[in-house]
Amino acid sequence: MSNAALSHDGQFEESPDLELRREQEFVDGLHEHVEALRAEADRGVREALALEDTTRQGRLERDILVAERSGLLAALDAVDSALCFGRIDLTDGATHHIGRIGIRADDEERTPLLVDWRADVARPFYLATGHTPMGLRRRRHISSEGRKVTALHDEILDLGDTTRTGHEDPAGDAVLLAALNQARTGRMGDIVRTIQADQDRIIRAPHQGVMVVEGGPGTGKTAVALHRAAFLLYEHRELLARRAVLIVGPNPAFLGYIGEVLPSLGETGVLLATVGELFPGVRATEADGPAASAVKGRAEMAEVLERLVRDHQRLPDPVLAVEHDRQVVMLDEGLVRVARDRARSTGLPHNLAREYFEGHLLNTLTELVAEQIGTDPYDGSNLLDDSDVSAIRDELAENPAVWDAVDELWPVLTPQQLVARLLAEPDGYLPPEDADAVRRPVTTGWTVADVPLLDEAAELLGEDDREARDRAARERQSRIAYAQGVLDVAYASRTYEFEDKDDEDAEVLGAQDIIDAERFAERHEEADHRSAAERAAADRTWAFGHIIVDEAQELSPMAWRLLMRRSPTRSMTLVGDPAQTAEAAGVGSWERILEPYVEDRWTHTRLAVNYRTPAEIMEVAAAVVRAEVPGFEPPRSVRETGVRPFAVAAPGAGELPGAVVSVVDRLTPGEGRVAVIAPRPLHEALAAGLGVPVTGVPDLTRRVVLVDPRGAKGLEFDSVVVVEPSGFGLSDLYVALTRATQRLAVVHAEPLPAALTEVL
């Protein structure tokens, strides 16, 4: 077959089959190169682990080699099946293939084989238009299944170029529409093939400062935020690899849903967490009721906790007796108040200021004891010298009764103890109605709204690490002593070896001549091999290089206090939609969120195109909102499916589960995922018929999942069945109605809201 043919206008065009074969050959060669890279990296890991250099420098070099090779292996494994997705042909004749990661040849020039989508040279792939071609002659989208190239979609950007390949896409949106219409898998995919110009500008925005990305359902806010994280890690690798990027999501199911996006882009060093997971040692997944959540989320809770801490810095009522060596010393309110005031004046957190309280109280007790036992009964003079007074102080410092008094007056507190006491006995700290809302024992575990309180308490209390530092010092001295023993044995052995030899042989240096015990011990300390993200997860005081918050409008003022502590540079990307605020403690307004921390020094951008929700479904959702907010304008949907949403009425509450199962079977005859979004009280009755678990984090890879609107936030499904919409508030109903990419049904036994009745 000829490689070229004459087109109807007399211009030669390449054979479509030949073009496909060329791209397939390129992809095959690329994967062969990747296999060689993988083998080399694997060999490098094994060789590094086999290094016998036990010096500190040697172990450091080994660890660096292992980390670099392991990171490369992880990146190659994550993007293996879809390395290349595009190509740009420039008017100067140059051609660049675009992929999820950058790959270079082994030649001396390190010629790029595949350009990373985040590189500047790749940007025209996303921004070029016929009006502004940015030096491009042609843009090609390459579709693949595994390693097989299945389709090419070419866009002609230089209208003067008459060469045709047979793969031209006149509309230029076939790839985007195909991605939007494909069946969901229960896991979010990356959008590097279909990033739109408005999304690209957000993804590549400068690193520093706070950027707010607002957009309605389906506008790609989450995908843009995740790709922004990948871009920042690429652009500021040294900084962010060391300080890590934190991505905060609304619930564990959402984190599972987005968990594969960044690895698919070659990025694995990011910490994904909910607010309930941001206090080390606590993993809170349960939510409070609306009233308790609203109270716990208020910014005033910081003052409540501060007052509770100060109330633990007690005064005697009226005196506190301390027995010492058959003497009884009375500490009255005035004496203790002086010690308390001096400790408070340090400005240190409670547990750290205790050291100053201890010191002053010991001095006070020493003076009292010295006065009792050292005063001359005849002339009132003190018979003790400085050494006697010092000895008394040392004895008091060993007296358990003294420490019992210190513990009573200024106890060491943990954040868990402080918050538990507040929740168990909130009276006097909260108004009666609020106290009743939050009152509970914490034996049932912590809730998500408790975590910001724990973090605030930790900030107020501080951690007295004197004992840990003393223990570390003792362990270090033990290692040094052991090292000295090893060197002594080596010295003795060398002395014995050279006893009968001449002076020249005895001049040979031994281990003890070139290293002392302290340095020898240091070389055998365990290195911390954890990634920056792993270390950050275990360290409450970690300062992240950048923080991305999804569904940011839902976070409470107390949650924002927690996050701002973790971002002292205020480098953040906030993603959300105030119109979807549903949490009772949610701030909602960007101004109210940010004004206390950055005033007006933040940027705002809005995504206005809905890529997820078809126009037919968006019409229903918008009608529901307009019934209460007449001027509401939803994001514009880019597609129609021709499938209208419908409603099914069950004869009664008892028949509701059967009706839901029937509709689910009708909506999902083949592949795809369906979500049944129902009020929480109905879940147990629905779960049996649907064959899904009632509790735990929903498995989004199942064909059918059962969630409530809060659990559906940020997720998308091929089909959605909304059950008993009259049981939802406006925001929750809006969220539930906008999760579907193809089909929407409403099943009800109770009357529908008026707006739904009209539109359905």
JSON list of N, CA, C and O in Angstrom, two decimals, residues 179-226:
[
{"chain": "A", "resi": 179, "resn": "ALA", "atom": "N", "xyz": [-13.65, 11.58, 26.93]},
{"chain": "A", "resi": 179, "resn": "ALA", "atom": "CA", "xyz": [-13.27, 11.44, 28.33]},
{"chain": "A", "resi": 179, "resn": "ALA", "atom": "C", "xyz": [-14.46, 11.69, 29.25]},
{"chain": "A", "resi": 179, "resn": "ALA", "atom": "O", "xyz": [-14.64, 11.00, 30.26]},
{"chain": "A", "resi": 180, "resn": "LEU", "atom": "N", "xyz": [-15.30, 12.66, 28.89]},
{"chain": "A", "resi": 180, "resn": "LEU", "atom": "CA", "xyz": [-16.44, 12.98, 29.74]},
{"chain": "A", "resi": 180, "resn": "LEU", "atom": "C", "xyz": [-17.49, 11.88, 29.69]},
{"chain": "A", "resi": 180, "resn": "LEU", "atom": "O", "xyz": [-18.20, 11.65, 30.68]},
{"chain": "A", "resi": 181, "resn": "ASN", "atom": "N", "xyz": [-17.60, 11.19, 28.58]},
{"chain": "A", "resi": 181, "resn": "ASN", "atom": "CA", "xyz": [-18.66, 10.18, 28.41]},
{"chain": "A", "resi": 181, "resn": "ASN", "atom": "C", "xyz": [-18.25, 8.78, 28.82]},
{"chain": "A", "resi": 181, "resn": "ASN", "atom": "O", "xyz": [-19.10, 7.90, 28.93]},
{"chain": "A", "resi": 182, "resn": "GLN", "atom": "N", "xyz": [-16.95, 8.56, 29.05]},
{"chain": "A", "resi": 182, "resn": "GLN", "atom": "CA", "xyz": [-16.55, 7.20, 29.38]},
{"chain": "A", "resi": 182, "resn": "GLN", "atom": "C", "xyz": [-17.06, 6.80, 30.76]},
{"chain": "A", "resi": 182, "resn": "GLN", "atom": "O", "xyz": [-17.27, 7.64, 31.63]},
{"chain": "A", "resi": 183, "resn": "ALA", "atom": "N", "xyz": [-17.25, 5.49, 30.95]},
{"chain": "A", "resi": 183, "resn": "ALA", "atom": "CA", "xyz": [-17.78, 4.99, 32.22]},
{"chain": "A", "resi": 183, "resn": "ALA", "atom": "C", "xyz": [-16.81, 5.25, 33.35]},
{"chain": "A", "resi": 183, "resn": "ALA", "atom": "O", "xyz": [-15.60, 5.15, 33.19]},
{"chain": "A", "resi": 184, "resn": "ARG", "atom": "N", "xyz": [-17.36, 5.58, 34.52]},
{"chain": "A", "resi": 184, "resn": "ARG", "atom": "CA", "xyz": [-16.54, 5.83, 35.70]},
{"chain": "A", "resi": 184, "resn": "ARG", "atom": "C", "xyz": [-16.08, 4.51, 36.31]},
{"chain": "A", "resi": 184, "resn": "ARG", "atom": "O", "xyz": [-16.73, 3.47, 36.15]},
{"chain": "A", "resi": 185, "resn": "THR", "atom": "N", "xyz": [-14.96, 4.57, 37.02]},
{"chain": "A", "resi": 185, "resn": "THR", "atom": "CA", "xyz": [-14.37, 3.36, 37.60]},
{"chain": "A", "resi": 185, "resn": "THR", "atom": "C", "xyz": [-14.41, 3.36, 39.12]},
{"chain": "A", "resi": 185, "resn": "THR", "atom": "O", "xyz": [-14.02, 2.38, 39.75]},
{"chain": "A", "resi": 186, "resn": "GLY", "atom": "N", "xyz": [-14.86, 4.46, 39.71]},
{"chain": "A", "resi": 186, "resn": "GLY", "atom": "CA", "xyz": [-14.79, 4.59, 41.16]},
{"chain": "A", "resi": 186, "resn": "GLY", "atom": "C", "xyz": [-13.51, 5.24, 41.62]},
{"chain": "A", "resi": 186, "resn": "GLY", "atom": "O", "xyz": [-13.29, 5.42, 42.82]},
{"chain": "A", "resi": 187, "resn": "ARG", "atom": "N", "xyz": [-12.66, 5.61, 40.67]},
{"chain": "A", "resi": 187, "resn": "ARG", "atom": "CA", "xyz": [-11.42, 6.33, 40.98]},
{"chain": "A", "resi": 187, "resn": "ARG", "atom": "C", "xyz": [-11.27, 7.48, 40.00]},
{"chain": "A", "resi": 187, "resn": "ARG", "atom": "O", "xyz": [-11.48, 7.32, 38.79]},
{"chain": "A", "resi": 188, "resn": "MET", "atom": "N", "xyz": [-10.91, 8.66, 40.52]},
{"chain": "A", "resi": 188, "resn": "MET", "atom": "CA", "xyz": [-10.71, 9.80, 39.63]},
{"chain": "A", "resi": 188, "resn": "MET", "atom": "C", "xyz": [-9.47, 9.57, 38.78]},
{"chain": "A", "resi": 188, "resn": "MET", "atom": "O", "xyz": [-8.45, 9.07, 39.25]},
{"chain": "A", "resi": 189, "resn": "GLY", "atom": "N", "xyz": [-9.56, 9.93, 37.51]},
{"chain": "A", "resi": 189, "resn": "GLY", "atom": "CA", "xyz": [-8.40, 9.85, 36.62]},
{"chain": "A", "resi": 189, "resn": "GLY", "atom": "C", "xyz": [-7.78, 11.22, 36.42]},
{"chain": "A", "resi": 189, "resn": "GLY", "atom": "O", "xyz": [-8.40, 12.25, 36.72]},
{"chain": "A", "resi": 190, "resn": "ASP", "atom": "N", "xyz": [-6.55, 11.24, 35.91]},
{"chain": "A", "resi": 190, "resn": "ASP", "atom": "CA", "xyz": [-5.94, 12.54, 35.64]},
{"chain": "A", "resi": 190, "resn": "ASP", "atom": "C", "xyz": [-6.55, 13.15, 34.38]},
{"chain": "A", "resi": 190, "resn": "ASP", "atom": "O", "xyz": [-7.20, 12.46, 33.59]},
{"chain": "A", "resi": 191, "resn": "ILE", "atom": "N", "xyz": [-6.37, 14.45, 34.22]},
{"chain": "A", "resi": 191, "resn": "ILE", "atom": "CA", "xyz": [-6.96, 15.16, 33.07]},
{"chain": "A", "resi": 191, "resn": "ILE", "atom": "C", "xyz": [-5.87, 15.76, 32.19]},
{"chain": "A", "resi": 191, "resn": "ILE", "atom": "O", "xyz": [-6.13, 16.72, 31.46]},
{"chain": "A", "resi": 192, "resn": "VAL", "atom": "N", "xyz": [-4.66, 15.21, 32.25]},
{"chain": "A", "resi": 192, "resn": "VAL", "atom": "CA", "xyz": [-3.56, 15.85, 31.51]},
{"chain": "A", "resi": 192, "resn": "VAL", "atom": "C", "xyz": [-3.82, 15.89, 30.01]},
{"chain": "A", "resi": 192, "resn": "VAL", "atom": "O", "xyz": [-3.30, 16.76, 29.32]},
{"chain": "A", "resi": 193, "resn": "ARG", "atom": "N", "xyz": [-4.62, 14.98, 29.49]},
{"chain": "A", "resi": 193, "resn": "ARG", "atom": "CA", "xyz": [-4.91, 14.98, 28.05]},
{"chain": "A", "resi": 193, "resn": "ARG", "atom": "C", "xyz": [-5.90, 16.07, 27.67]},
{"chain": "A", "resi": 193, "resn": "ARG", "atom": "O", "xyz": [-5.98, 16.47, 26.52]},
{"chain": "A", "resi": 194, "resn": "THR", "atom": "N", "xyz": [-6.71, 16.52, 28.67]},
{"chain": "A", "resi": 194, "resn": "THR", "atom": "CA", "xyz": [-7.83, 17.39, 28.33]},
{"chain": "A", "resi": 194, "resn": "THR", "atom": "C", "xyz": [-7.86, 18.69, 29.12]},
{"chain": "A", "resi": 194, "resn": "THR", "atom": "O", "xyz": [-8.90, 19.34, 29.21]},
{"chain": "A", "resi": 195, "resn": "ILE", "atom": "N", "xyz": [-6.73, 19.08, 29.70]},
{"chain": "A", "resi": 195, "resn": "ILE", "atom": "CA", "xyz": [-6.69, 20.35, 30.44]},
{"chain": "A", "resi": 195, "resn": "ILE", "atom": "C", "xyz": [-7.10, 21.49, 29.51]},
{"chain": "A", "resi": 195, "resn": "ILE", "atom": "O", "xyz": [-6.55, 21.65, 28.42]},
{"chain": "A", "resi": 196, "resn": "GLN", "atom": "N", "xyz": [-8.06, 22.29, 29.98]},
{"chain": "A", "resi": 196, "resn": "GLN", "atom": "CA", "xyz": [-8.53, 23.43, 29.19]},
{"chain": "A", "resi": 196, "resn": "GLN", "atom": "C", "xyz": [-7.73, 24.69, 29.58]},
{"chain": "A", "resi": 196, "resn": "GLN", "atom": "O", "xyz": [-7.07, 24.75, 30.61]},
{"chain": "A", "resi": 197, "resn": "ALA", "atom": "N", "xyz": [-7.81, 25.70, 28.72]},
{"chain": "A", "resi": 197, "resn": "ALA", "atom": "CA", "xyz": [-6.97, 26.89, 28.90]},
{"chain": "A", "resi": 197, "resn": "ALA", "atom": "C", "xyz": [-7.21, 27.57, 30.24]},
{"chain": "A", "resi": 197, "resn": "ALA", "atom": "O", "xyz": [-6.26, 27.97, 30.92]},
{"chain": "A", "resi": 198, "resn": "ASP", "atom": "N", "xyz": [-8.49, 27.69, 30.66]},
{"chain": "A", "resi": 198, "resn": "ASP", "atom": "CA", "xyz": [-8.75, 28.35, 31.94]},
{"chain": "A", "resi": 198, "resn": "ASP", "atom": "C", "xyz": [-8.22, 27.52, 33.10]},
{"chain": "A", "resi": 198, "resn": "ASP", "atom": "O", "xyz": [-7.79, 28.06, 34.13]},
{"chain": "A", "resi": 199, "resn": "GLN", "atom": "N", "xyz": [-8.25, 26.20, 32.96]},
{"chain": "A", "resi": 199, "resn": "GLN", "atom": "CA", "xyz": [-7.70, 25.33, 33.99]},
{"chain": "A", "resi": 199, "resn": "GLN", "atom": "C", "xyz": [-6.18, 25.42, 34.03]},
{"chain": "A", "resi": 199, "resn": "GLN", "atom": "O", "xyz": [-5.57, 25.44, 35.11]},
{"chain": "A", "resi": 200, "resn": "ASP", "atom": "N", "xyz": [-5.56, 25.51, 32.86]},
{"chain": "A", "resi": 200, "resn": "ASP", "atom": "CA", "xyz": [-4.09, 25.57, 32.79]},
{"chain": "A", "resi": 200, "resn": "ASP", "atom": "C", "xyz": [-3.56, 26.81, 33.49]},
{"chain": "A", "resi": 200, "resn": "ASP", "atom": "O", "xyz": [-2.53, 26.76, 34.17]},
{"chain": "A", "resi": 201, "resn": "ARG", "atom": "N", "xyz": [-4.25, 27.93, 33.34]},
{"chain": "A", "resi": 201, "resn": "ARG", "atom": "CA", "xyz": [-3.78, 29.16, 33.98]},
{"chain": "A", "resi": 201, "resn": "ARG", "atom": "C", "xyz": [-3.79, 29.03, 35.51]},
{"chain": "A", "resi": 201, "resn": "ARG", "atom": "O", "xyz": [-2.92, 29.57, 36.19]},
{"chain": "A", "resi": 202, "resn": "ILE", "atom": "N", "xyz": [-4.76, 28.30, 36.03]},
{"chain": "A", "resi": 202, "resn": "ILE", "atom": "CA", "xyz": [-4.82, 28.09, 37.49]},
{"chain": "A", "resi": 202, "resn": "ILE", "atom": "C", "xyz": [-3.73, 27.11, 37.91]},
{"chain": "A", "resi": 202, "resn": "ILE", "atom": "O", "xyz": [-3.03, 27.32, 38.91]},
{"chain": "A", "resi": 203, "resn": "ILE", "atom": "N", "xyz": [-3.56, 26.05, 37.17]},
{"chain": "A", "resi": 203, "resn": "ILE", "atom": "CA", "xyz": [-2.57, 25.03, 37.51]},
{"chain": "A", "resi": 203, "resn": "ILE", "atom": "C", "xyz": [-1.17, 25.62, 37.59]},
{"chain": "A", "resi": 203, "resn": "ILE", "atom": "O", "xyz": [-0.39, 25.29, 38.49]},
{"chain": "A", "resi": 204, "resn": "ARG", "atom": "N", "xyz": [-0.84, 26.53, 36.69]},
{"chain": "A", "resi": 204, "resn": "ARG", "atom": "CA", "xyz": [0.51, 27.07, 36.62]},
{"chain": "A", "resi": 204, "resn": "ARG", "atom": "C", "xyz": [0.66, 28.42, 37.32]},
{"chain": "A", "resi": 204, "resn": "ARG", "atom": "O", "xyz": [1.68, 29.09, 37.15]},
{"chain": "A", "resi": 205, "resn": "ALA", "atom": "N", "xyz": [-0.31, 28.81, 38.11]},
{"chain": "A", "resi": 205, "resn": "ALA", "atom": "CA", "xyz": [-0.23, 30.08, 38.83]},
{"chain": "A", "resi": 205, "resn": "ALA", "atom": "C", "xyz": [0.94, 30.05, 39.82]},
{"chain": "A", "resi": 205, "resn": "ALA", "atom": "O", "xyz": [1.38, 28.98, 40.24]},
{"chain": "A", "resi": 206, "resn": "PRO", "atom": "N", "xyz": [1.47, 31.22, 40.20]},
{"chain": "A", "resi": 206, "resn": "PRO", "atom": "CA", "xyz": [2.62, 31.27, 41.10]},
{"chain": "A", "resi": 206, "resn": "PRO", "atom": "C", "xyz": [2.38, 30.51, 42.40]},
{"chain": "A", "resi": 206, "resn": "PRO", "atom": "O", "xyz": [1.25, 30.38, 42.87]},
{"chain": "A", "resi": 207, "resn": "HIS", "atom": "N", "xyz": [3.48, 30.04, 42.97]},
{"chain": "A", "resi": 207, "resn": "HIS", "atom": "CA", "xyz": [3.45, 29.18, 44.14]},
{"chain": "A", "resi": 207, "resn": "HIS", "atom": "C", "xyz": [3.02, 29.91, 45.40]},
{"chain": "A", "resi": 207, "resn": "HIS", "atom": "O", "xyz": [2.23, 29.41, 46.20]},
{"chain": "A", "resi": 208, "resn": "GLN", "atom": "N", "xyz": [3.52, 31.11, 45.63]},
{"chain": "A", "resi": 208, "resn": "GLN", "atom": "CA", "xyz": [3.30, 31.81, 46.89]},
{"chain": "A", "resi": 208, "resn": "GLN", "atom": "C", "xyz": [1.91, 32.45, 46.95]},
{"chain": "A", "resi": 208, "resn": "GLN", "atom": "O", "xyz": [1.31, 32.77, 45.94]},
{"chain": "A", "resi": 209, "resn": "GLY", "atom": "N", "xyz": [1.43, 32.63, 48.19]},
{"chain": "A", "resi": 209, "resn": "GLY", "atom": "CA", "xyz": [0.17, 33.31, 48.42]},
{"chain": "A", "resi": 209, "resn": "GLY", "atom": "C", "xyz": [-1.01, 32.35, 48.42]},
{"chain": "A", "resi": 209, "resn": "GLY", "atom": "O", "xyz": [-0.88, 31.15, 48.21]},
{"chain": "A", "resi": 210, "resn": "VAL", "atom": "N", "xyz": [-2.19, 32.92, 48.67]},
{"chain": "A", "resi": 210, "resn": "VAL", "atom": "CA", "xyz": [-3.43, 32.14, 48.74]},
{"chain": "A", "resi": 210, "resn": "VAL", "atom": "C", "xyz": [-4.21, 32.35, 47.45]},
{"chain": "A", "resi": 210, "resn": "VAL", "atom": "O", "xyz": [-4.52, 33.47, 47.07]},
{"chain": "A", "resi": 211, "resn": "MET", "atom": "N", "xyz": [-4.55, 31.25, 46.79]},
{"chain": "A", "resi": 211, "resn": "MET", "atom": "CA", "xyz": [-5.38, 31.30, 45.60]},
{"chain": "A", "resi": 211, "resn": "MET", "atom": "C", "xyz": [-6.69, 30.58, 45.89]},
{"chain": "A", "resi": 211, "resn": "MET", "atom": "O", "xyz": [-6.68, 29.44, 46.37]},
{"chain": "A", "resi": 212, "resn": "VAL", "atom": "N", "xyz": [-7.80, 31.23, 45.61]},
{"chain": "A", "resi": 212, "resn": "VAL", "atom": "CA", "xyz": [-9.12, 30.63, 45.77]},
{"chain": "A", "resi": 212, "resn": "VAL", "atom": "C", "xyz": [-9.65, 30.26, 44.39]},
{"chain": "A", "resi": 212, "resn": "VAL", "atom": "O", "xyz": [-9.71, 31.10, 43.49]},
{"chain": "A", "resi": 213, "resn": "VAL", "atom": "N", "xyz": [-10.01, 28.98, 44.24]},
{"chain": "A", "resi": 213, "resn": "VAL", "atom": "CA", "xyz": [-10.59, 28.49, 42.98]},
{"chain": "A", "resi": 213, "resn": "VAL", "atom": "C", "xyz": [-12.04, 28.12, 43.27]},
{"chain": "A", "resi": 213, "resn": "VAL", "atom": "O", "xyz": [-12.32, 27.13, 43.95]},
{"chain": "A", "resi": 214, "resn": "GLU", "atom": "N", "xyz": [-12.95, 28.93, 42.77]},
{"chain": "A", "resi": 214, "resn": "GLU", "atom": "CA", "xyz": [-14.37, 28.70, 43.01]},
{"chain": "A", "resi": 214, "resn": "GLU", "atom": "C", "xyz": [-15.03, 28.16, 41.76]},
{"chain": "A", "resi": 214, "resn": "GLU", "atom": "O", "xyz": [-14.66, 28.53, 40.64]},
{"chain": "A", "resi": 215, "resn": "GLY", "atom": "N", "xyz": [-15.99, 27.30, 41.95]},
{"chain": "A", "resi": 215, "resn": "GLY", "atom": "CA", "xyz": [-16.71, 26.76, 40.81]},
{"chain": "A", "resi": 215, "resn": "GLY", "atom": "C", "xyz": [-17.83, 25.87, 41.26]},
{"chain": "A", "resi": 215, "resn": "GLY", "atom": "O", "xyz": [-17.75, 25.21, 42.31]},
{"chain": "A", "resi": 216, "resn": "GLY", "atom": "N", "xyz": [-18.89, 25.81, 40.46]},
{"chain": "A", "resi": 216, "resn": "GLY", "atom": "CA", "xyz": [-20.02, 24.96, 40.79]},
{"chain": "A", "resi": 216, "resn": "GLY", "atom": "C", "xyz": [-19.71, 23.50, 40.55]},
{"chain": "A", "resi": 216, "resn": "GLY", "atom": "O", "xyz": [-18.59, 23.12, 40.21]},
{"chain": "A", "resi": 217, "resn": "PRO", "atom": "N", "xyz": [-20.71, 22.63, 40.70]},
{"chain": "A", "resi": 217, "resn": "PRO", "atom": "CA", "xyz": [-20.51, 21.19, 40.50]},
{"chain": "A", "resi": 217, "resn": "PRO", "atom": "C", "xyz": [-20.00, 20.89, 39.10]},
{"chain": "A", "resi": 217, "resn": "PRO", "atom": "O", "xyz": [-20.43, 21.49, 38.11]},
{"chain": "A", "resi": 218, "resn": "GLY", "atom": "N", "xyz": [-19.04, 19.96, 39.01]},
{"chain": "A", "resi": 218, "resn": "GLY", "atom": "CA", "xyz": [-18.58, 19.47, 37.72]},
{"chain": "A", "resi": 218, "resn": "GLY", "atom": "C", "xyz": [-17.64, 20.37, 36.97]},
{"chain": "A", "resi": 218, "resn": "GLY", "atom": "O", "xyz": [-17.29, 20.09, 35.81]},
{"chain": "A", "resi": 219, "resn": "THR", "atom": "N", "xyz": [-17.18, 21.47, 37.58]},
{"chain": "A", "resi": 219, "resn": "THR", "atom": "CA", "xyz": [-16.30, 22.39, 36.87]},
{"chain": "A", "resi": 219, "resn": "THR", "atom": "C", "xyz": [-14.83, 21.96, 36.91]},
{"chain": "A", "resi": 219, "resn": "THR", "atom": "O", "xyz": [-13.98, 22.67, 36.37]},
{"chain": "A", "resi": 220, "resn": "GLY", "atom": "N", "xyz": [-14.54, 20.86, 37.56]},
{"chain": "A", "resi": 220, "resn": "GLY", "atom": "CA", "xyz": [-13.16, 20.35, 37.57]},
{"chain": "A", "resi": 220, "resn": "GLY", "atom": "C", "xyz": [-12.28, 20.97, 38.63]},
{"chain": "A", "resi": 220, "resn": "GLY", "atom": "O", "xyz": [-11.05, 20.93, 38.51]},
{"chain": "A", "resi": 221, "resn": "LYS", "atom": "N", "xyz": [-12.88, 21.54, 39.67]},
{"chain": "A", "resi": 221, "resn": "LYS", "atom": "CA", "xyz": [-12.08, 22.20, 40.72]},
{"chain": "A", "resi": 221, "resn": "LYS", "atom": "C", "xyz": [-11.07, 21.24, 41.33]},
{"chain": "A", "resi": 221, "resn": "LYS", "atom": "O", "xyz": [-9.90, 21.57, 41.50]},
{"chain": "A", "resi": 222, "resn": "THR", "atom": "N", "xyz": [-11.54, 20.05, 41.68]},
{"chain": "A", "resi": 222, "resn": "THR", "atom": "CA", "xyz": [-10.65, 19.09, 42.35]},
{"chain": "A", "resi": 222, "resn": "THR", "atom": "C", "xyz": [-9.53, 18.64, 41.43]},
{"chain": "A", "resi": 222, "resn": "THR", "atom": "O", "xyz": [-8.36, 18.59, 41.82]},
{"chain": "A", "resi": 223, "resn": "ALA", "atom": "N", "xyz": [-9.88, 18.32, 40.19]},
{"chain": "A", "resi": 223, "resn": "ALA", "atom": "CA", "xyz": [-8.86, 17.88, 39.24]},
{"chain": "A", "resi": 223, "resn": "ALA", "atom": "C", "xyz": [-7.83, 18.97, 39.02]},
{"chain": "A", "resi": 223, "resn": "ALA", "atom": "O", "xyz": [-6.62, 18.71, 38.96]},
{"chain": "A", "resi": 224, "resn": "VAL", "atom": "N", "xyz": [-8.27, 20.22, 38.92]},
{"chain": "A", "resi": 224, "resn": "VAL", "atom": "CA", "xyz": [-7.35, 21.34, 38.74]},
{"chain": "A", "resi": 224, "resn": "VAL", "atom": "C", "xyz": [-6.43, 21.46, 39.95]},
{"chain": "A", "resi": 224, "resn": "VAL", "atom": "O", "xyz": [-5.21, 21.67, 39.82]},
{"chain": "A", "resi": 225, "resn": "ALA", "atom": "N", "xyz": [-6.99, 21.32, 41.15]},
{"chain": "A", "resi": 225, "resn": "ALA", "atom": "CA", "xyz": [-6.18, 21.44, 42.37]},
{"chain": "A", "resi": 225, "resn": "ALA", "atom": "C", "xyz": [-5.12, 20.35, 42.43]},
{"chain": "A", "resi": 225, "resn": "ALA", "atom": "O", "xyz": [-3.97, 20.60, 42.79]},
{"chain": "A", "resi": 226, "resn": "LEU", "atom": "N", "xyz": [-5.49, 19.12, 42.06]},
{"chain": "A", "resi": 226, "resn": "LEU", "atom": "CA", "xyz": [-4.53, 18.02, 42.10]},
{"chain": "A", "resi": 226, "resn": "LEU", "atom": "C", "xyz": [-3.42, 18.22, 41.07]},
{"chain": "A", "resi": 226, "resn": "LEU", "atom": "O", "xyz": [-2.24, 17.96, 41.34]}
]
